[in-house]
mmCIF file of C-alpha atoms in Angstrom:
data_model
loop_
_atom_site.group_PDB
_atom_site.id
_atom_site.type_symbol
_atom_site.label_atom_id
_atom_site.label_comp_id
_atom_site.label_asym_id
_atom_site.label_seq_id
_atom_site.Cartn_x
_atom_site.Cartn_y
_atom_site.Cartn_z
ATOM 1 C CA MET U 1 -57.765 -34.996 -29.006
ATOM 2 C CA ASN U 2 -60.396 -33.456 -32.081
ATOM 3 C CA ARG U 3 -59.473 -37.201 -33.688
ATOM 4 C CA LEU U 4 -60.555 -38.370 -30.065
ATOM 5 C CA ARG U 5 -63.666 -36.875 -30.448
ATOM 6 C CA ILE U 6 -64.993 -38.718 -33.851
ATOM 7 C CA ALA U 7 -63.679 -41.781 -32.875
ATOM 8 C CA ASP U 8 -65.429 -41.683 -29.641
ATOM 9 C CA ASN U 9 -68.435 -41.024 -31.217
ATOM 10 C CA LEU U 10 -68.735 -42.563 -34.052
ATOM 11 C CA ILE U 11 -72.423 -44.177 -34.394
ATOM 12 C CA LEU U 12 -73.442 -40.597 -33.027
ATOM 13 C CA LEU U 13 -71.889 -39.616 -36.583
ATOM 14 C CA GLY U 14 -73.728 -42.972 -38.583
ATOM 15 C CA VAL U 15 -77.243 -41.368 -37.585
ATOM 16 C CA ALA U 16 -76.020 -37.931 -38.523
ATOM 17 C CA LEU U 17 -74.755 -39.790 -42.058
ATOM 18 C CA ALA U 18 -77.792 -41.461 -42.812
ATOM 19 C CA ALA U 19 -79.764 -38.019 -41.698
ATOM 20 C CA PHE U 20 -78.473 -36.591 -43.676
ATOM 21 C CA PHE U 21 -78.854 -38.611 -46.469
ATOM 22 C CA TRP U 22 -83.126 -38.627 -45.882
ATOM 23 C CA MET U 23 -83.141 -35.489 -45.438
ATOM 24 C CA LEU U 24 -80.770 -34.888 -49.087
ATOM 25 C CA GLU U 25 -82.405 -37.526 -50.094
ATOM 26 C CA ALA U 26 -85.410 -35.582 -49.740
ATOM 27 C CA VAL U 27 -84.346 -32.470 -51.176
ATOM 28 C CA ILE U 28 -82.809 -33.812 -54.326
ATOM 29 C CA HIS U 29 -86.820 -35.924 -54.453
ATOM 30 C CA VAL U 30 -87.900 -32.284 -54.700
ATOM 31 C CA VAL U 31 -85.667 -30.624 -56.968
ATOM 32 C CA ILE U 32 -84.565 -32.965 -59.348
ATOM 33 C CA PHE U 33 -87.640 -34.646 -59.993
ATOM 34 C CA ASN U 34 -90.866 -32.253 -58.736
ATOM 35 C CA HIS U 35 -92.260 -35.164 -56.214
ATOM 36 C CA GLY U 36 -94.035 -32.786 -53.862
ATOM 37 C CA ASP U 37 -93.233 -30.829 -51.354
ATOM 38 C CA LEU U 38 -89.954 -30.482 -49.250
ATOM 39 C CA MET U 39 -91.390 -32.037 -45.897
ATOM 40 C CA THR U 40 -94.321 -34.679 -47.470
ATOM 41 C CA GLU U 41 -91.035 -36.182 -48.928
ATOM 42 C CA CYS U 42 -88.951 -36.193 -45.247
ATOM 43 C CA LEU U 43 -91.815 -37.003 -43.248
ATOM 44 C CA ARG U 44 -94.006 -39.350 -46.027
ATOM 45 C CA PRO U 45 -91.539 -40.636 -49.165
ATOM 46 C CA GLY U 46 -92.639 -43.413 -51.227
ATOM 47 C CA THR U 47 -92.214 -47.105 -51.122
ATOM 48 C CA HIS U 48 -89.887 -47.292 -52.939
ATOM 49 C CA GLU U 49 -87.623 -44.482 -51.991
ATOM 50 C CA LEU U 50 -88.421 -45.514 -47.842
ATOM 51 C CA TRP U 51 -87.069 -49.325 -48.317
ATOM 52 C CA MET U 52 -83.843 -47.900 -50.214
ATOM 53 C CA ARG U 53 -83.211 -44.065 -47.065
ATOM 54 C CA LEU U 54 -84.116 -47.117 -44.667
ATOM 55 C CA LEU U 55 -81.438 -49.805 -46.127
ATOM 56 C CA ILE U 56 -78.844 -47.051 -47.055
ATOM 57 C CA CYS U 57 -79.610 -45.812 -43.940
ATOM 58 C CA PHE U 58 -79.048 -49.090 -42.347
ATOM 59 C CA ILE U 59 -75.925 -49.371 -43.678
ATOM 60 C CA LEU U 60 -74.145 -46.422 -42.432
ATOM 61 C CA ILE U 61 -75.681 -46.185 -38.810
ATOM 62 C CA SER U 62 -73.928 -50.566 -39.394
ATOM 63 C CA PHE U 63 -70.895 -49.139 -40.993
ATOM 64 C CA SER U 64 -70.475 -46.512 -37.760
ATOM 65 C CA ILE U 65 -70.694 -49.497 -35.248
ATOM 66 C CA TYR U 66 -68.360 -51.452 -36.514
ATOM 67 C CA ALA U 67 -65.993 -48.510 -36.486
ATOM 68 C CA GLN U 68 -66.761 -47.421 -33.576
ATOM 69 C CA ALA U 69 -65.849 -51.993 -32.248
ATOM 70 C CA THR U 70 -63.001 -51.694 -33.860
ATOM 71 C CA VAL U 71 -61.390 -48.673 -32.528
ATOM 72 C CA LYS U 72 -62.319 -49.938 -29.273
ATOM 73 C CA ARG U 73 -60.913 -52.743 -30.246
ATOM 74 C CA LEU U 74 -57.541 -51.244 -31.426
ATOM 75 C CA ARG U 75 -57.190 -48.708 -28.596
ATOM 76 C CA GLN U 76 -57.666 -51.745 -25.819
ATOM 77 C CA ALA U 77 -54.944 -54.151 -28.243
ATOM 78 C CA LYS U 78 -52.470 -49.999 -27.815
ATOM 79 C CA MET U 79 -52.531 -49.902 -24.245
ATOM 80 C CA SER U 80 -52.454 -53.971 -23.630
ATOM 81 C CA LEU U 81 -49.211 -53.928 -25.739
ATOM 82 C CA GLN U 82 -48.359 -50.486 -24.326
ATOM 83 C CA GLN U 83 -48.036 -52.440 -20.755
ATOM 84 C CA SER U 84 -46.591 -55.619 -22.301
ATOM 85 C CA TYR U 85 -43.507 -53.401 -23.508
ATOM 86 C CA ASP U 86 -43.663 -51.154 -20.465
ATOM 87 C CA ALA U 87 -43.277 -54.495 -18.687
ATOM 88 C CA LEU U 88 -40.191 -55.633 -20.626
ATOM 89 C CA GLU U 89 -38.808 -52.273 -20.714
ATOM 90 C CA SER U 90 -39.065 -52.875 -16.620
ATOM 91 C CA ARG U 91 -37.748 -56.875 -16.705
ATOM 92 C CA VAL U 92 -34.847 -55.640 -19.721
ATOM 93 C CA SER U 93 -33.737 -52.741 -16.697
ATOM 94 C CA GLU U 94 -34.443 -55.475 -13.811
ATOM 95 C CA ARG U 95 -32.353 -57.952 -16.600
ATOM 96 C CA THR U 96 -29.655 -54.994 -16.274
ATOM 97 C CA ALA U 97 -29.010 -54.342 -13.268
ATOM 98 C CA GLU U 98 -28.372 -58.064 -11.981
ATOM 99 C CA LEU U 99 -25.747 -58.938 -15.362
ATOM 100 C CA ASP U 100 -24.210 -55.592 -13.382
ATOM 101 C CA THR U 101 -24.385 -56.589 -10.424
ATOM 102 C CA ALA U 102 -22.162 -60.093 -11.826
ATOM 103 C CA LYS U 103 -19.827 -58.968 -13.729
ATOM 104 C CA ARG U 104 -18.869 -56.679 -11.220
ATOM 105 C CA ALA U 105 -18.490 -60.000 -8.931
ATOM 106 C CA LEU U 106 -16.740 -61.194 -11.180
ATOM 107 C CA GLU U 107 -14.386 -58.061 -11.857
ATOM 108 C CA GLY U 108 -13.652 -58.628 -8.107
ATOM 109 C CA GLU U 109 -13.019 -62.551 -8.366
ATOM 110 C CA ILE U 110 -10.855 -62.111 -11.003
ATOM 111 C CA GLU U 111 -8.375 -59.384 -9.809
ATOM 112 C CA GLU U 112 -8.350 -61.710 -6.946
ATOM 113 C CA ARG U 113 -7.987 -64.995 -9.467
ATOM 114 C CA LYS U 114 -4.703 -62.953 -10.557
ATOM 115 C CA ALA U 115 -3.528 -62.027 -7.401
ATOM 116 C CA ALA U 116 -3.314 -65.307 -6.099
ATOM 117 C CA GLU U 117 -1.996 -66.571 -9.773
ATOM 118 C CA GLU U 118 0.596 -63.218 -8.619
ATOM 119 C CA GLU U 119 1.090 -64.601 -5.083
ATOM 120 C CA LYS U 120 1.631 -68.377 -6.295
ATOM 121 C CA PHE U 121 3.732 -67.237 -9.363
ATOM 122 C CA LYS U 122 6.382 -65.577 -6.795
ATOM 123 C CA LEU U 123 6.102 -68.424 -3.986
ATOM 124 C CA LEU U 124 7.111 -71.118 -7.040
ATOM 125 C CA HIS U 125 9.559 -68.530 -8.136
ATOM 126 C CA ALA U 126 11.436 -68.445 -4.239
ATOM 127 C CA VAL U 127 10.736 -72.170 -4.349
ATOM 128 C CA GLU U 128 12.460 -73.025 -7.793
ATOM 129 C CA THR U 129 15.451 -71.132 -7.410
ATOM 130 C CA ALA U 130 16.411 -71.704 -3.585
ATOM 131 C CA LYS U 131 19.485 -72.567 -2.527
ATOM 132 C CA GLU U 132 18.191 -75.674 0.189
ATOM 133 C CA ALA U 133 17.217 -78.779 -1.746
ATOM 134 C CA ILE U 134 13.512 -78.847 -1.579
ATOM 135 C CA HIS U 135 11.122 -81.877 -2.645
ATOM 136 C CA LEU U 136 7.354 -83.054 -2.528
ATOM 137 C CA ASP U 137 6.514 -86.609 -2.481
ATOM 138 C CA SER U 138 3.600 -88.279 -2.169
ATOM 139 C CA PRO U 139 1.459 -90.510 -0.020
ATOM 140 C CA ASP U 140 3.431 -93.008 -1.679
ATOM 141 C CA GLY U 141 6.710 -91.840 -1.454
ATOM 142 C CA ILE U 142 7.487 -90.911 -5.121
ATOM 143 C CA ILE U 143 8.779 -87.307 -5.597
ATOM 144 C CA GLU U 144 6.124 -85.482 -7.323
ATOM 145 C CA TYR U 145 8.691 -82.251 -7.185
ATOM 146 C CA ALA U 146 13.261 -81.594 -6.433
ATOM 147 C CA ASN U 147 13.741 -77.921 -7.210
ATOM 148 C CA GLU U 148 17.250 -77.694 -8.891
ATOM 149 C CA ALA U 149 18.897 -77.324 -5.260
ATOM 150 C CA MET U 150 17.517 -80.868 -5.049
ATOM 151 C CA ASP U 151 18.416 -82.198 -8.116
ATOM 152 C CA GLY U 152 22.524 -81.165 -7.711
ATOM 153 C CA LEU U 153 23.090 -81.953 -4.511
ATOM 154 C CA PHE U 154 21.141 -85.937 -5.702
ATOM 155 C CA GLY U 155 23.576 -84.969 -8.945
ATOM 156 C CA TYR U 156 20.662 -85.538 -11.024
ATOM 157 C CA GLU U 157 19.859 -82.893 -14.151
ATOM 158 C CA LYS U 158 16.850 -80.863 -13.764
ATOM 159 C CA GLY U 159 13.187 -83.017 -13.953
ATOM 160 C CA GLU U 160 15.180 -86.437 -13.986
ATOM 161 C CA LEU U 161 14.152 -87.289 -9.866
ATOM 162 C CA VAL U 162 9.992 -86.643 -10.542
ATOM 163 C CA GLY U 163 8.078 -89.735 -10.309
ATOM 164 C CA LYS U 164 11.147 -91.454 -8.913
ATOM 165 C CA HIS U 165 10.709 -93.487 -6.084
ATOM 166 C CA VAL U 166 12.851 -90.747 -2.416
ATOM 167 C CA GLY U 167 14.929 -94.729 -2.339
ATOM 168 C CA ILE U 168 17.126 -94.184 -4.337
ATOM 169 C CA LEU U 169 18.676 -91.201 -2.862
ATOM 170 C CA ASN U 170 21.680 -91.991 -1.022
ATOM 171 C CA VAL U 171 21.617 -89.004 1.801
ATOM 172 C CA ASN U 172 25.277 -90.808 2.710
ATOM 173 C CA SER U 173 26.284 -89.310 -0.297
ATOM 174 C CA ILE U 174 25.883 -86.051 0.439
ATOM 175 C CA SER U 175 26.488 -86.081 4.644
ATOM 176 C CA GLU U 176 29.932 -86.503 2.406
ATOM 177 C CA LYS U 177 29.056 -84.016 0.431
ATOM 178 C CA LEU U 178 29.145 -81.255 2.673
ATOM 179 C CA VAL U 179 31.855 -82.352 4.860
ATOM 180 C CA SER U 180 34.091 -81.245 2.671
#
């Protein structure tokens, strides 16, 4: 708290130091150099002493004005930095919340996909192991899929029917097999 008060009153401090210097210079001239009495030396110094004291006082007061302006700029910069920090913290919190929401949504999608994959695998396994002949054809009549029962029914090895036209299948030979 005291540091704030001193920093707020640097100009006043400079003026006080200048006044103190003026008085100290007068005391030194009276005590050490025996130049008259203290009141005369304070109020009416010689020309040389007057200019020297004025120069030193000007330097002290100028420095205190500069120091006060610097402290003010530093405070403004600190406030601006704090505001930027607060805004950044807010954005980080918002973005973290958004990412957390997106993460939960992705986890949900992953679970849904896993469940769909499991269902797909079960259905594929059911079709693969079915005792009935099952096949899928393209609109052009090309066999895209045939299960093992289909391959065996027509006397082909596993996967041999895929890519062939359905016209190669001999339905009459199946009828004979089913009858016997």
